[in-house]
Short mmCIF file of C-alpha atoms and ligand atoms in Angstrom, two decimals:
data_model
loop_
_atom_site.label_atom_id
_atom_site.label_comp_id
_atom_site.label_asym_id
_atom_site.label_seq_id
_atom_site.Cartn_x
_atom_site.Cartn_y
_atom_site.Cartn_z
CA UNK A 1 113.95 122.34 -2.61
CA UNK A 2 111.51 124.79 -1.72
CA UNK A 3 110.30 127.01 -4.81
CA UNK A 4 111.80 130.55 -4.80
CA UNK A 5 109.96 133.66 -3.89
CA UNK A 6 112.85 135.91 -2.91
CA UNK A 7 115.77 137.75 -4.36
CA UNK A 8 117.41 136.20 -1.60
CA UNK A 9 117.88 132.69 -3.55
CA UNK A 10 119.44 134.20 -6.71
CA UNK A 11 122.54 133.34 -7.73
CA UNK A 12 125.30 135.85 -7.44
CA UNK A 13 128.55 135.77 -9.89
CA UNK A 14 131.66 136.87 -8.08
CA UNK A 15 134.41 139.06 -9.58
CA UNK A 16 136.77 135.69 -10.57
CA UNK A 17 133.52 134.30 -12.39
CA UNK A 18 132.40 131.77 -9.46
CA UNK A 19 128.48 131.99 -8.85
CA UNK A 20 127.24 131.56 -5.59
CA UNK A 21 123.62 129.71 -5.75
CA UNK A 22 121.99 132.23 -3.43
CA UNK A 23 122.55 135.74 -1.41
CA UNK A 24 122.97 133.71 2.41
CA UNK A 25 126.07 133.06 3.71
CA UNK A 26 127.11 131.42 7.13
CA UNK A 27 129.63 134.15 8.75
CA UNK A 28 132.43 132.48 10.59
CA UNK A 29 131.92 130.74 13.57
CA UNK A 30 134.49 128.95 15.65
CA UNK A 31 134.02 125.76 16.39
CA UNK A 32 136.55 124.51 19.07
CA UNK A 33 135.77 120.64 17.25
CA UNK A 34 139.32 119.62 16.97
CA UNK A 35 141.92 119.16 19.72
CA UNK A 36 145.49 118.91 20.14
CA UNK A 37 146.36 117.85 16.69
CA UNK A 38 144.47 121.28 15.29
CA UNK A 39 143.23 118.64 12.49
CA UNK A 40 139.46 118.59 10.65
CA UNK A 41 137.66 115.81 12.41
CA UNK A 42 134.69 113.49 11.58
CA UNK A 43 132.73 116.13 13.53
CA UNK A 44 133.26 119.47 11.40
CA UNK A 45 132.18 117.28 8.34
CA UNK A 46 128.92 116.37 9.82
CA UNK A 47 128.41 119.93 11.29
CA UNK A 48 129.13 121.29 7.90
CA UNK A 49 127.02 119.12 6.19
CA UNK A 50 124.11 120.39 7.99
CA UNK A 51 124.63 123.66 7.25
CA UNK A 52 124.53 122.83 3.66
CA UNK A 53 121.24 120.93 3.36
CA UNK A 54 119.58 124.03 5.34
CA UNK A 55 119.96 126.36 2.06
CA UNK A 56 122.73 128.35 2.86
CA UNK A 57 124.60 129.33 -0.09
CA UNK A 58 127.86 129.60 0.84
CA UNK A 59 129.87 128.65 4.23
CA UNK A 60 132.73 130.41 5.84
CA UNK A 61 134.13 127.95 8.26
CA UNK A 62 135.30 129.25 11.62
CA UNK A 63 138.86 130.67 11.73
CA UNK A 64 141.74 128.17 10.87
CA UNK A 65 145.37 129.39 12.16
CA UNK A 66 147.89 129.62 9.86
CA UNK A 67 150.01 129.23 13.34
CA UNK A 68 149.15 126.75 15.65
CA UNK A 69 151.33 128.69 18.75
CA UNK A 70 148.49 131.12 17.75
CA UNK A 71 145.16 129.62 18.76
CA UNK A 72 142.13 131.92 18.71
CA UNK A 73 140.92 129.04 21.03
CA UNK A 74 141.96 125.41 21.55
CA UNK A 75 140.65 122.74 19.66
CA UNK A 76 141.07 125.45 16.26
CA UNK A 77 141.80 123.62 13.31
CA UNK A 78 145.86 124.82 11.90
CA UNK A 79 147.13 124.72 8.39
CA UNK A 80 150.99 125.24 9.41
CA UNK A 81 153.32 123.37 7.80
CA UNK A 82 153.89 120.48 5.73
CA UNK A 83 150.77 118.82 5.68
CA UNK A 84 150.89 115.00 6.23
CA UNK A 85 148.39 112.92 4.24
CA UNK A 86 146.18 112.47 7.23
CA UNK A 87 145.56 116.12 7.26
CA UNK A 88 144.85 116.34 3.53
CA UNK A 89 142.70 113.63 3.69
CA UNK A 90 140.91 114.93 6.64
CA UNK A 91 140.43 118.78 5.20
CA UNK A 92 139.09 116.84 1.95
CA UNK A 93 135.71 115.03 4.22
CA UNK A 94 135.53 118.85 4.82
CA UNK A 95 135.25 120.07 1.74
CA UNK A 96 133.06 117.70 0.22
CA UNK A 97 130.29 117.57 2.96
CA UNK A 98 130.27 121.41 2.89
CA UNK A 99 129.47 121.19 -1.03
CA UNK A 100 126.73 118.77 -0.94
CA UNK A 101 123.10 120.54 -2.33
CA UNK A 102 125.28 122.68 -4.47
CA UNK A 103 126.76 124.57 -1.26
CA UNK A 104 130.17 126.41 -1.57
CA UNK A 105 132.48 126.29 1.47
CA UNK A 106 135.15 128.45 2.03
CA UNK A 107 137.90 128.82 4.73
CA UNK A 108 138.54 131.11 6.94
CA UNK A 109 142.22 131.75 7.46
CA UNK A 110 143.51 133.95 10.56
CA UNK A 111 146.40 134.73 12.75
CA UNK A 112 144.84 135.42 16.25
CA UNK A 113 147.90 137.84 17.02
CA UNK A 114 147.62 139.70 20.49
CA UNK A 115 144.37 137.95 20.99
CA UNK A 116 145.68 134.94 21.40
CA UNK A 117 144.39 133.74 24.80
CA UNK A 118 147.17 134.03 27.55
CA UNK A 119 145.92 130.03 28.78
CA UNK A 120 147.22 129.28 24.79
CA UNK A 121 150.47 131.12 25.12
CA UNK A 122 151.80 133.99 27.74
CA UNK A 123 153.42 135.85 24.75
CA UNK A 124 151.42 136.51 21.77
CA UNK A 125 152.87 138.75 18.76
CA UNK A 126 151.23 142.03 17.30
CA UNK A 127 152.18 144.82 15.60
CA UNK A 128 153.66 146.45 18.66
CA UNK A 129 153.81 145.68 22.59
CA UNK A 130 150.36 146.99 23.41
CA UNK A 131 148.52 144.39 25.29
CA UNK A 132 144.68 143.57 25.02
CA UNK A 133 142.82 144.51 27.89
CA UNK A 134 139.18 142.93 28.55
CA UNK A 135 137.69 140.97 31.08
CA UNK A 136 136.78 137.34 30.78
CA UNK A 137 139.84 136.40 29.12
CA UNK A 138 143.62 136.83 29.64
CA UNK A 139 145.80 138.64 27.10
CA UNK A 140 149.43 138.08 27.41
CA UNK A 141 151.66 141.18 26.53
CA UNK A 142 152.59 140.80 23.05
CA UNK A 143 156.19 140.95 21.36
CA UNK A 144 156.19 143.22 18.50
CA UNK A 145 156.84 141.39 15.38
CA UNK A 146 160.08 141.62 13.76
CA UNK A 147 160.39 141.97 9.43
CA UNK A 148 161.48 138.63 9.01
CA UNK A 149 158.47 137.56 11.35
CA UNK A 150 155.92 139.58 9.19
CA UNK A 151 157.22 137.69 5.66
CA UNK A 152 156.87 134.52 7.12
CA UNK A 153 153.95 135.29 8.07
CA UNK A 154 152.56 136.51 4.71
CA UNK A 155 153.95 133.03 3.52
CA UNK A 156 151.38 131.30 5.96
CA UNK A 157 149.07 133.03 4.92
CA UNK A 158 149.48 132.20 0.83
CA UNK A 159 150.62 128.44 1.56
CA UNK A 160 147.23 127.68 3.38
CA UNK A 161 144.94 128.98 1.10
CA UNK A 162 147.01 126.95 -1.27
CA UNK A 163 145.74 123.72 0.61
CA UNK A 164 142.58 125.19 0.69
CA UNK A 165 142.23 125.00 -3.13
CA UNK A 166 144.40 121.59 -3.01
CA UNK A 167 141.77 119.90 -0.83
CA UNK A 168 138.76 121.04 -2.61
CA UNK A 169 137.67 123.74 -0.66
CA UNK A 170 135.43 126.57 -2.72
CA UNK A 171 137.25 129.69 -1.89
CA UNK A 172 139.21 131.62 0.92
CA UNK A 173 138.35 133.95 3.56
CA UNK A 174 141.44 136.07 5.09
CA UNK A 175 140.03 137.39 8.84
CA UNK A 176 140.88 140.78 8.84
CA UNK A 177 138.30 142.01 11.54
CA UNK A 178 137.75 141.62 15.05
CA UNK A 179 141.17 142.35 16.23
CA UNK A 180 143.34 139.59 15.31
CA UNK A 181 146.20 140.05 13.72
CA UNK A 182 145.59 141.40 10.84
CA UNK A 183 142.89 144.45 12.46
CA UNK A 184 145.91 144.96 14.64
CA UNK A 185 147.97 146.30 12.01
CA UNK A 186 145.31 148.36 10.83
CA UNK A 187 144.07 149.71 14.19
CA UNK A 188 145.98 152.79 15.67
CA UNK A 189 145.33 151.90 19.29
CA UNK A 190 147.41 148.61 18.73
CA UNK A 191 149.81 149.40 15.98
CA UNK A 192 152.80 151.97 17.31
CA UNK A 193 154.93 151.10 14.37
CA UNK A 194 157.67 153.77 12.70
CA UNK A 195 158.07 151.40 10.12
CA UNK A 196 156.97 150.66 6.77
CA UNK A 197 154.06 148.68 8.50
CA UNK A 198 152.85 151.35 10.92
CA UNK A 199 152.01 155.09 10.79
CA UNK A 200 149.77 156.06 8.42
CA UNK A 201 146.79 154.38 7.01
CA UNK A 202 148.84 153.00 3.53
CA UNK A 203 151.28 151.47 5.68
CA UNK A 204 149.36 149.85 8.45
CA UNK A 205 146.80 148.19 5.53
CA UNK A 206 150.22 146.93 3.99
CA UNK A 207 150.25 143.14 5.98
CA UNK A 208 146.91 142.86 4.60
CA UNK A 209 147.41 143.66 1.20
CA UNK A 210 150.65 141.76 1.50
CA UNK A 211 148.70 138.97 2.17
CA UNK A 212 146.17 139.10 -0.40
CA UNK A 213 149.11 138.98 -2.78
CA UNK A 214 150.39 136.25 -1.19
CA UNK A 215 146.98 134.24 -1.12
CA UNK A 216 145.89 135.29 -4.79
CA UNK A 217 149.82 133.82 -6.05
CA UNK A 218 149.27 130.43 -4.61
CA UNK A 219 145.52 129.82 -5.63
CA UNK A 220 145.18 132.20 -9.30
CA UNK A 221 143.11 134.30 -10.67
CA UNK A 222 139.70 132.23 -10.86
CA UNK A 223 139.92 131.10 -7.20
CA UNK A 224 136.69 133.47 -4.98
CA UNK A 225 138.62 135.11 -2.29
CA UNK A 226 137.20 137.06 0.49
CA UNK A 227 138.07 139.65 3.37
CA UNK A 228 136.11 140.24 6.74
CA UNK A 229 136.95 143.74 7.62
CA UNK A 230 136.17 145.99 10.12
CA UNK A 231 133.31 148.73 9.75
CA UNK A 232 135.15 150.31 12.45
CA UNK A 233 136.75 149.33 16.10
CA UNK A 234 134.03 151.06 17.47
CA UNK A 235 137.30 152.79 19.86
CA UNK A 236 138.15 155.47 20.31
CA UNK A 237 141.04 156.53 17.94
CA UNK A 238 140.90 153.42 16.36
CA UNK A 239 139.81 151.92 12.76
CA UNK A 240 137.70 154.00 11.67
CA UNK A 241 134.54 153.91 9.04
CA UNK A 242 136.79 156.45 7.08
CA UNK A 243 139.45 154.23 7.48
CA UNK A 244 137.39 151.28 6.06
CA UNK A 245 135.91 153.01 3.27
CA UNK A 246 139.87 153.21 1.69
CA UNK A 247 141.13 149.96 3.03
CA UNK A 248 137.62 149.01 0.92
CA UNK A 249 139.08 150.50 -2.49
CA UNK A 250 142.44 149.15 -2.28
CA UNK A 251 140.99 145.55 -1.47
CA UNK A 252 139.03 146.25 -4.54
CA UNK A 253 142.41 146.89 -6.51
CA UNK A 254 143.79 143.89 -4.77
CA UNK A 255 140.85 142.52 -6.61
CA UNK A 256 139.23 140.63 -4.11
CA UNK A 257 135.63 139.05 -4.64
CA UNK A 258 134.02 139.48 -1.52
CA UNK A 259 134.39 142.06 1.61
CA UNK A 260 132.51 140.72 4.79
CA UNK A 261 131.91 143.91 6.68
CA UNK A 262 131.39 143.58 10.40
CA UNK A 263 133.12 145.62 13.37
CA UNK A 264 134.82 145.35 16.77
CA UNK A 265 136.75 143.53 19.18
CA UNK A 266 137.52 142.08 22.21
CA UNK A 267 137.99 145.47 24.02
CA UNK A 268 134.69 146.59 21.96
CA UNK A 269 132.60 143.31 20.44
CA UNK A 270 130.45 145.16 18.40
CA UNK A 271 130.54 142.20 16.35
CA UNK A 272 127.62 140.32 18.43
CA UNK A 273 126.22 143.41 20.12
CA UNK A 274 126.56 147.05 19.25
CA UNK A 275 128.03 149.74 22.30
CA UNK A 276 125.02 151.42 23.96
CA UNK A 277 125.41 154.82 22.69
CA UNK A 278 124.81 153.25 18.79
CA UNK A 279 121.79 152.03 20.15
CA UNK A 280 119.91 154.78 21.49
CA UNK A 281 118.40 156.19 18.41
CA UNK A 282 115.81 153.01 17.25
CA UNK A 283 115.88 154.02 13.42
CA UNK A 284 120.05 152.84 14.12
CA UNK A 285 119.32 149.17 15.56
CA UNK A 286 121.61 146.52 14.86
CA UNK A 287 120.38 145.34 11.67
CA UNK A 288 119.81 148.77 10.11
CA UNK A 289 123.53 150.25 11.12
CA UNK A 290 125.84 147.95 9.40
CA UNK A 291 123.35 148.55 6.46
CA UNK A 292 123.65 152.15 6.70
CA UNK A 293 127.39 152.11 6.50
CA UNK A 294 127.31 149.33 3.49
CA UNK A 295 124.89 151.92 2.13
CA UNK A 296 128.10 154.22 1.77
CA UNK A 297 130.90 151.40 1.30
CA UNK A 298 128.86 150.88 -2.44
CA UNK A 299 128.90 154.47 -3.26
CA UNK A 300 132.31 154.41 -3.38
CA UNK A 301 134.10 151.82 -5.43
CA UNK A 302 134.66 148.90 -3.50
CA UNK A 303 134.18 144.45 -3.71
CA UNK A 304 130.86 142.84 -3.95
CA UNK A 305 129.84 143.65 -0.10
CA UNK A 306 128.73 140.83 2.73
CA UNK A 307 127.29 142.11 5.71
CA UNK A 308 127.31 140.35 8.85
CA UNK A 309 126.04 140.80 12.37
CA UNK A 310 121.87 141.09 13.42
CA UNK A 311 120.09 140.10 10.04
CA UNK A 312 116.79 138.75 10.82
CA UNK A 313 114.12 139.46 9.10
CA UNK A 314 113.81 138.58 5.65
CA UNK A 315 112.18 142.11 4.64
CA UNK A 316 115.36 143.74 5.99
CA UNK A 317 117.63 141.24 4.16
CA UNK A 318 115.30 141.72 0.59
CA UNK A 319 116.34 145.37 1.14
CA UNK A 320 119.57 145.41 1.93
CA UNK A 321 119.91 143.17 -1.25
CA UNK A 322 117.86 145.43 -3.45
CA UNK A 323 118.50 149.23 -1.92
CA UNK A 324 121.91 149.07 -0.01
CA UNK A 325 124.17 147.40 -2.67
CA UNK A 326 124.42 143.99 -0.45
CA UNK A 327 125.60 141.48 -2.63
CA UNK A 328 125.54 138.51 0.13
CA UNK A 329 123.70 138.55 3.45
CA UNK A 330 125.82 137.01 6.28
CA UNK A 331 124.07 135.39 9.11
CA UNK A 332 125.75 133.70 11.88
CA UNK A 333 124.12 132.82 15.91
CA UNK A 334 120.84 131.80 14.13
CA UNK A 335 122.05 129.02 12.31
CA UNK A 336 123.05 127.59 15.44
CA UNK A 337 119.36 126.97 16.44
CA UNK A 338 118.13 127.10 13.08
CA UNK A 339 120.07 125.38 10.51
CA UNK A 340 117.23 125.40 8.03
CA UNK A 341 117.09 128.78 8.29
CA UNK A 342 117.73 129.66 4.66
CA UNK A 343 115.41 127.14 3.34
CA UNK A 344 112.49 128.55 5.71
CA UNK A 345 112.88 132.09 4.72
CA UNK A 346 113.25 130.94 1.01
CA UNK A 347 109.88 129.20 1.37
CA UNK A 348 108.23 131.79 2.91
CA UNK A 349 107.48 129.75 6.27
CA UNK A 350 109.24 132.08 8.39
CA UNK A 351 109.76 136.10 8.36
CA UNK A 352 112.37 136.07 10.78
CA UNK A 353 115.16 134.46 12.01
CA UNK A 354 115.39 133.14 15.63
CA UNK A 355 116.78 136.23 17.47
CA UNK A 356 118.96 133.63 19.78
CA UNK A 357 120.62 136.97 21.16
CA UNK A 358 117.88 138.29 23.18
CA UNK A 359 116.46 135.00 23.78
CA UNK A 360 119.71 133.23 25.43
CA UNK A 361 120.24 134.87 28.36
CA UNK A 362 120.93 133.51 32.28
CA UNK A 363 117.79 135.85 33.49
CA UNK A 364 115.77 138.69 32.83
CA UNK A 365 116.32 142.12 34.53
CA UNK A 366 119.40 142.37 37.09
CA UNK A 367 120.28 138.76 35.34
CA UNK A 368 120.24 139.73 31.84
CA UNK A 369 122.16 141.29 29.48
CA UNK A 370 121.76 144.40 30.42
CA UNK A 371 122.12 144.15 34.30
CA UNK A 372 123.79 147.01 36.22
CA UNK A 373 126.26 144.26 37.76
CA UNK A 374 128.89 144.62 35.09
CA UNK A 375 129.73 141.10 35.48
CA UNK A 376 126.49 139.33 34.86
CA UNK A 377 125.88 141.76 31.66
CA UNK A 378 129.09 140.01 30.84
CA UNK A 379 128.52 136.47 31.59
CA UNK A 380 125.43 136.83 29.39
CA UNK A 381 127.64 137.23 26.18
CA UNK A 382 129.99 134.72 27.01
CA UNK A 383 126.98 132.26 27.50
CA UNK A 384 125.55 133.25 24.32
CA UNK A 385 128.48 132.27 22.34
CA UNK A 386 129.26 129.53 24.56
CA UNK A 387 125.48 128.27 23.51
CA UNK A 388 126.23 128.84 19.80
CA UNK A 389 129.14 126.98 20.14
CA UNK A 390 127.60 123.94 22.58
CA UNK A 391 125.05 123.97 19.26
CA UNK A 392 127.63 123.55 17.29
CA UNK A 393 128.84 120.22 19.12
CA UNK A 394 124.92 118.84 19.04
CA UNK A 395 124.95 119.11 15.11
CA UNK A 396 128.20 117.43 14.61
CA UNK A 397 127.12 114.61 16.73
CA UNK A 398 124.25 114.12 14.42
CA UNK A 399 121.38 115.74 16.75
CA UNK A 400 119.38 118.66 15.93
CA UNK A 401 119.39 121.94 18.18
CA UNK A 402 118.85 121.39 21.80
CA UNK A 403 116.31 124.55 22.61
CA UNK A 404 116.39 123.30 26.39
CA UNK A 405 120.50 124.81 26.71
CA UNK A 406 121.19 127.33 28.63
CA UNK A 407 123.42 130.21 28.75
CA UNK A 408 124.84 130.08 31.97
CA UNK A 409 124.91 125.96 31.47
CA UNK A 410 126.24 126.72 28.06
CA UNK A 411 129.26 128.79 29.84
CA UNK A 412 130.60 126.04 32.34
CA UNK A 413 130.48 123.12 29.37
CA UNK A 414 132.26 125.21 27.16
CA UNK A 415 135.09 125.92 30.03
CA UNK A 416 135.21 122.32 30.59
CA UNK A 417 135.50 121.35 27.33
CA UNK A 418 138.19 123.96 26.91
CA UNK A 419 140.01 122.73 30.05
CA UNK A 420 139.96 118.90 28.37
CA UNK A 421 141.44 119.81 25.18
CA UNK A 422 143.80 121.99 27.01
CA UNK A 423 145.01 119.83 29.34
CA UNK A 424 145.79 117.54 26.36
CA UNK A 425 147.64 120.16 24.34
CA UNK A 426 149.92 120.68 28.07
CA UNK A 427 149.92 116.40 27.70
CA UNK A 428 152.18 116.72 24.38
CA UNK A 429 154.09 119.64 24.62
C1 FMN B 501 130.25 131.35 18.57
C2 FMN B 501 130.77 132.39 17.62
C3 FMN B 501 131.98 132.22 17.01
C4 FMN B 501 132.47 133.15 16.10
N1 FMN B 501 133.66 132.91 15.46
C5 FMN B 501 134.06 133.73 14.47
C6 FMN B 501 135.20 133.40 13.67
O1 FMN B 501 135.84 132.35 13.84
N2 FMN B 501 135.56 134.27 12.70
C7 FMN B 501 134.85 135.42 12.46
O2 FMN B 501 135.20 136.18 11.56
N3 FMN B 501 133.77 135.75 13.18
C8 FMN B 501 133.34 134.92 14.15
N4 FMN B 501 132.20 135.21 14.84
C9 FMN B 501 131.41 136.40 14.47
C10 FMN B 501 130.33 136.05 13.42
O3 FMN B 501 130.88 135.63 12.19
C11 FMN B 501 129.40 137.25 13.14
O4 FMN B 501 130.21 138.30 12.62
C12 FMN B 501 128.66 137.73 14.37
O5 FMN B 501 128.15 136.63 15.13
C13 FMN B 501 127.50 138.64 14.00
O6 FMN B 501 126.58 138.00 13.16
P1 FMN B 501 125.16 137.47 13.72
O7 FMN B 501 124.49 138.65 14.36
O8 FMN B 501 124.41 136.97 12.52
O9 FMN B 501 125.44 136.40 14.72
C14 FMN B 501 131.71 134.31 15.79
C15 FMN B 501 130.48 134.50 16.45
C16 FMN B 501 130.01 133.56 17.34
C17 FMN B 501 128.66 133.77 17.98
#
């Protein structure tokens, strides 16, 4: 183990009385390793493993569906329903390779809602009939959820992170961000309701502080649980930072342990790369702006904060740590290239993280990521993830990083790796 020289590898206590070994956390990444049976595999457990002998402090794993008719992709893991002793056993390999240097792993719970992907199922649910519009992927148009829907829901939600804790993971993380289900309730754009769950702000955070109830009854009081939110939608009249900053306090009365703050969508992914006009002014790059706003979250009372999306350099992360009221730095695309990341920076061999996101491209100029062609801008990001994800897959096969991927290569392996699972999901329905 390297010898520390940074603030970033000190321990951090949560609220419940859990200590994290050091300030870096892995942000949620999907990792499309499973297949029909939405089950943990041999794979995650070697992937995770890796991750924890790099020096990351804690892991969030990518999203697990409480609802397998709900796939944020296919080959998600599911926690829905009685879990057979196969699935136990296999969410246990999970939890133990995650932990090994003295790692925590946590899940990642989420409903994908209206984003489920239309090739998953034609109808999703949300909180109204307002369909997702992007391009790149399909969004059916959703049913709005009935009551009886939303309790059972809330009930997924709490019996999963009750297998969590049953097969040894560290903590929970309930995806409340990136407009899933959950940031659909809270979003105006996408939540019509009259109801008790739509209108104003109180009622549309209600599913999620329904659902922190829910999760906090079936793991107790001592058990680290977490909530990605939103900064904003980055839409027009939708989540807002205002919005965030109250949803922040009553999470905080909830009393959560940890708020991941990141922002956007599918209609907006500010999540992986910030809208243009955000960008113009330099002193508000990536990095800086989600500091910014964290900067304001702690002024007000709110959870130990996480902030995810463009931390590189380990100046900026020392600061954020020390002047912004970060508690935990979340870092996600470069520990796809760089799974030792954490350990480098702790030793001082590197400054900064590999910045994967201007490096992965299909071209420069007219090819890259900012190409006038609408579509090839486009293609970049999907490559980019599709890379991440492609990295994944090279870890949990035992191999290190393959620098020599592509993103436009990256994008056609990942669609027919999708299509195989896919057509195996169509094989048992
Ligand atoms: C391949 C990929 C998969 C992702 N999957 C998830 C996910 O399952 N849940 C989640 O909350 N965020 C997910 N994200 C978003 C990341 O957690 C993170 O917020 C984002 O990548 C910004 O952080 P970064 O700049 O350090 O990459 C994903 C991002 C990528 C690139």
């Amino acid at each position: 183990m390297p010898e520390s020289t940074t603030v970033l590898n000190t321990p951090f206590t949560l609220p419940c009385g859990v200590t994290l070994k050091n300030r870096i956390a892995k942000g949620a990444m999907t990792e499309g390793l499973s297949d029909e049976t939405n089950m943990a595999k041999p794979s995650h457990a070697r992937l995770y493993r890796r991750w924890a002998e790099g020096g990351t402090g804690l892991l969030i794993t990518g999203n697990v569906m409480v609802d397998h008719r709900y796939l944020e992709r296919p080959g998600n893991i599911a926690i829905d329903g009685k879990q057979t002793n196969e699935q136990l056993s296999a969410l246990k390999d999970l939890s133990r390779s995650g932990q090994v240097n003295g790692t925590a792993i946590w899940i990642q719970l989420n409903h994908a809602g209206r984003q489920t992907p239309d090739f998953i199922n034609p109808q999703p649910v949300g909180p109204s009939a307002v369909q997702t519009h992007t391009s790149g992927v399909k969004f059916g148009l959703p049913r709005a959820l009935e009551e009886q829907d939303i309790q059972e829901i809330i009930q997924r939600f709490g019996y999963a992170a009750g297998i969590a804790r049953q097969t040894g993971f560290n903590g929970v993380q309930i995806h409340s961000a990136h407009g899933y289900l959950l940031s659909s309730f809270l979003n105006p754009n996408a939540n019509k309701r009259q109801d008790q769950w739509g209108g104003n702000l109180k009622n549309r955070a209600r599913l999620l502080r329904e659902v922190v109830r829910s999760v906090r009854e079936n793991v107790g009081p001592e058990y680290p649980v977490g909530v990605k939110l939103n900064s904003s939608d980055f839409q027009k009249g939708g989540f807002s930072n205002q919005d965030c900053i109250q949803v922040a306090q009553w999470l905080q009365e909830e009393g959560i342990d940890l708020l991941e703050i990141s922002g956007g969508n599918y209609e907006s992914p500010a999540m992986v790369d910030l809208p243009e006009e955000k960008q113009r002014d330099s002193t508000r790059k990536r990095e800086a702006y989600f500091l910014e706003f964290a900067q304001m979250l702690h002024d007000s009372k709110t959870p130990p904060l996480m902030v995810t999306g463009g931390n590189r350099t380990r100046q900026a992360m020392e600061k954020a740590i020390g002047q912004s009221g970060v508690s935990i730095i979340g870092i996600a695309r470069p520990l796809c290239g760089q799974p030792d990341g954490p350990n480098l920076i702790f030793s001082g061999a590197i400054g900064t993280l590999q910045k994967m996101e201007e490096e992965v491209r299909i071209g420069p100029g007219i090819l890259g990521f900012h190409s006038p062609f609408k579509f090839i801008a486009q293609l970049n990001g999907w490559g980019q993830l599709a890379w991440c994800v492609r990295q994944m897959h090279e870890m949990s096969e035992g191999c290190p990083p393959n620098r020599k991927f592509g993103a436009l290569g990256s994008f056609i392996w990942l669609e027919k790796h999708n299509k195989r699972i896919l057509t195996r999901m169509k094989g048992q329905s």
